[in-house]
Amino acid sequence: MYRAIEVSCPMTKEKANIVSEVIKLYRKTAQLVANFQWFLFFKTGSFNRKANIKHLNCLLSERFKSTIQYHVVVPTLESFIANVQERFKEIVLSSTLPGVFHPLCKNKVRRC
C-alpha cells in the first residue's frame, strides 16, 4: 500500500544495531533448531516441521522459533537431503565398476 504523502524515515544507528542483533539471534536460533532437527532425523528417519521446540533456550519468542523451524530450517534440510540423494544416484548410475549392486535394480549389473 502506498501513502499519499512521502515520509522519509532513515535508519538511525540505533535501529541498525537493533536489526543486526535480531538477525544474529535469528541465526543462532536457526542453528539450534537445525541441530534438533538433525537429532530427529537420525532418531526417526525424517524431519518434523511441527516438532515441539519449546525446550530450546533463546531470546526470541515461540512464534519466531516456530516460523524459523517451519519456513526456514526444515525446508533447507529437506532440500539438502534431496540433493545428496540425487548426487548418490548419479554416482551409482555412472559407476564403471564391474558387478556393482545397483540399488534401483534387482540384480548385479553394470548399468541399468
Coordinates of C-alpha atoms in Angstrom, one line a residue:
M1 CA 0.0 0.0 0.0
Y2 CA 1.3 3.4 -0.9
R3 CA 0.9 6.5 1.1
A4 CA -0.3 9.7 -0.5
I5 CA 2.4 11.7 1.2
E6 CA 6.0 10.6 1.2
V7 CA 7.5 10.3 4.6
S8 CA 11.2 9.7 5.0
C9 CA 12.3 7.6 7.9
P10 CA 16.0 6.9 7.6
M11 CA 17.6 4.2 9.6
T12 CA 19.4 5.5 12.6
K13 CA 22.5 3.9 14.1
E14 CA 20.3 2.6 17.0
K15 CA 17.8 1.0 14.6
A16 CA 20.6 -0.6 12.6
N17 CA 22.1 -2.1 15.8
I18 CA 18.7 -3.5 16.8
V19 CA 18.2 -5.1 13.4
S20 CA 21.7 -6.5 13.5
E21 CA 21.1 -8.1 16.9
V22 CA 17.8 -9.6 15.9
I23 CA 19.4 -11.1 12.8
K24 CA 22.2 -12.6 15.0
L25 CA 19.6 -14.1 17.4
Y26 CA 17.6 -15.4 14.4
R27 CA 20.7 -17.2 13.0
K28 CA 21.6 -18.7 16.4
T29 CA 18.1 -19.9 16.9
A30 CA 18.1 -21.4 13.4
Q31 CA 21.3 -23.3 14.3
L32 CA 19.7 -24.6 17.5
V33 CA 16.6 -25.7 15.6
A34 CA 18.7 -27.3 12.9
N35 CA 20.7 -29.3 15.4
F36 CA 17.4 -30.5 17.0
Q37 CA 16.0 -31.4 13.5
W38 CA 19.2 -33.5 12.7
F39 CA 18.7 -35.3 16.0
L40 CA 15.1 -36.1 15.0
F41 CA 16.3 -37.2 11.5
F42 CA 18.8 -39.7 12.9
K43 CA 16.3 -40.9 15.5
T44 CA 13.2 -41.2 13.3
G45 CA 14.5 -41.0 9.8
S46 CA 12.7 -37.8 8.8
F47 CA 12.4 -34.1 9.7
N48 CA 9.4 -32.8 11.5
R49 CA 8.1 -29.3 10.8
K50 CA 5.7 -29.4 13.7
A51 CA 8.2 -30.7 16.3
N52 CA 7.9 -29.3 19.8
I53 CA 10.9 -26.9 20.2
K54 CA 9.8 -25.1 23.4
H55 CA 12.7 -26.6 25.3
L56 CA 15.2 -24.7 23.1
N57 CA 16.6 -21.7 25.0
C58 CA 16.7 -18.5 23.1
L59 CA 15.6 -14.9 23.5
L60 CA 13.2 -15.0 20.5
S61 CA 9.6 -15.7 21.1
E62 CA 7.9 -19.1 20.4
R63 CA 6.3 -17.7 17.3
F64 CA 9.7 -16.8 15.9
K65 CA 11.1 -20.2 16.7
S66 CA 8.1 -21.9 15.0
T67 CA 8.5 -19.7 12.0
I68 CA 12.2 -20.4 11.7
Q69 CA 11.5 -24.2 12.0
Y70 CA 8.6 -24.4 9.6
H71 CA 9.7 -22.0 6.9
V72 CA 13.5 -21.9 7.0
V73 CA 15.2 -24.8 8.7
V74 CA 13.2 -27.8 7.7
P75 CA 12.8 -26.9 4.0
T76 CA 16.6 -26.2 3.8
L77 CA 17.4 -29.5 5.4
E78 CA 14.9 -31.4 3.1
S79 CA 16.5 -29.7 0.1
F80 CA 20.0 -30.7 1.3
I81 CA 18.9 -34.4 1.7
A82 CA 17.2 -34.4 -1.8
N83 CA 20.5 -33.0 -3.3
V84 CA 22.5 -35.7 -1.6
Q85 CA 20.1 -38.4 -2.8
E86 CA 20.4 -37.1 -6.4
R87 CA 24.2 -37.0 -6.2
F88 CA 24.3 -40.5 -4.8
K89 CA 22.1 -41.7 -7.6
E90 CA 24.4 -40.1 -10.2
I91 CA 27.4 -41.7 -8.7
V92 CA 25.8 -45.2 -8.7
L93 CA 24.4 -44.9 -12.2
S94 CA 27.7 -43.6 -13.6
S95 CA 29.8 -46.3 -11.9
T96 CA 32.0 -48.4 -14.2
L97 CA 33.0 -50.9 -11.5
P98 CA 32.1 -54.5 -12.6
G99 CA 29.4 -56.1 -10.6
V100 CA 28.3 -53.1 -8.6
F101 CA 25.0 -53.8 -7.0
H102 CA 22.6 -51.2 -8.3
P103 CA 20.0 -50.3 -5.6
L104 CA 17.4 -49.4 -8.2
C105 CA 17.7 -52.8 -9.9
K106 CA 17.1 -56.3 -8.7
N107 CA 20.4 -57.9 -9.7
K108 CA 24.1 -57.1 -10.1
V109 CA 24.5 -55.1 -13.3
R110 CA 27.0 -52.7 -14.8
R111 CA 24.3 -50.4 -16.0
C112 CA 20.6 -50.4 -15.6

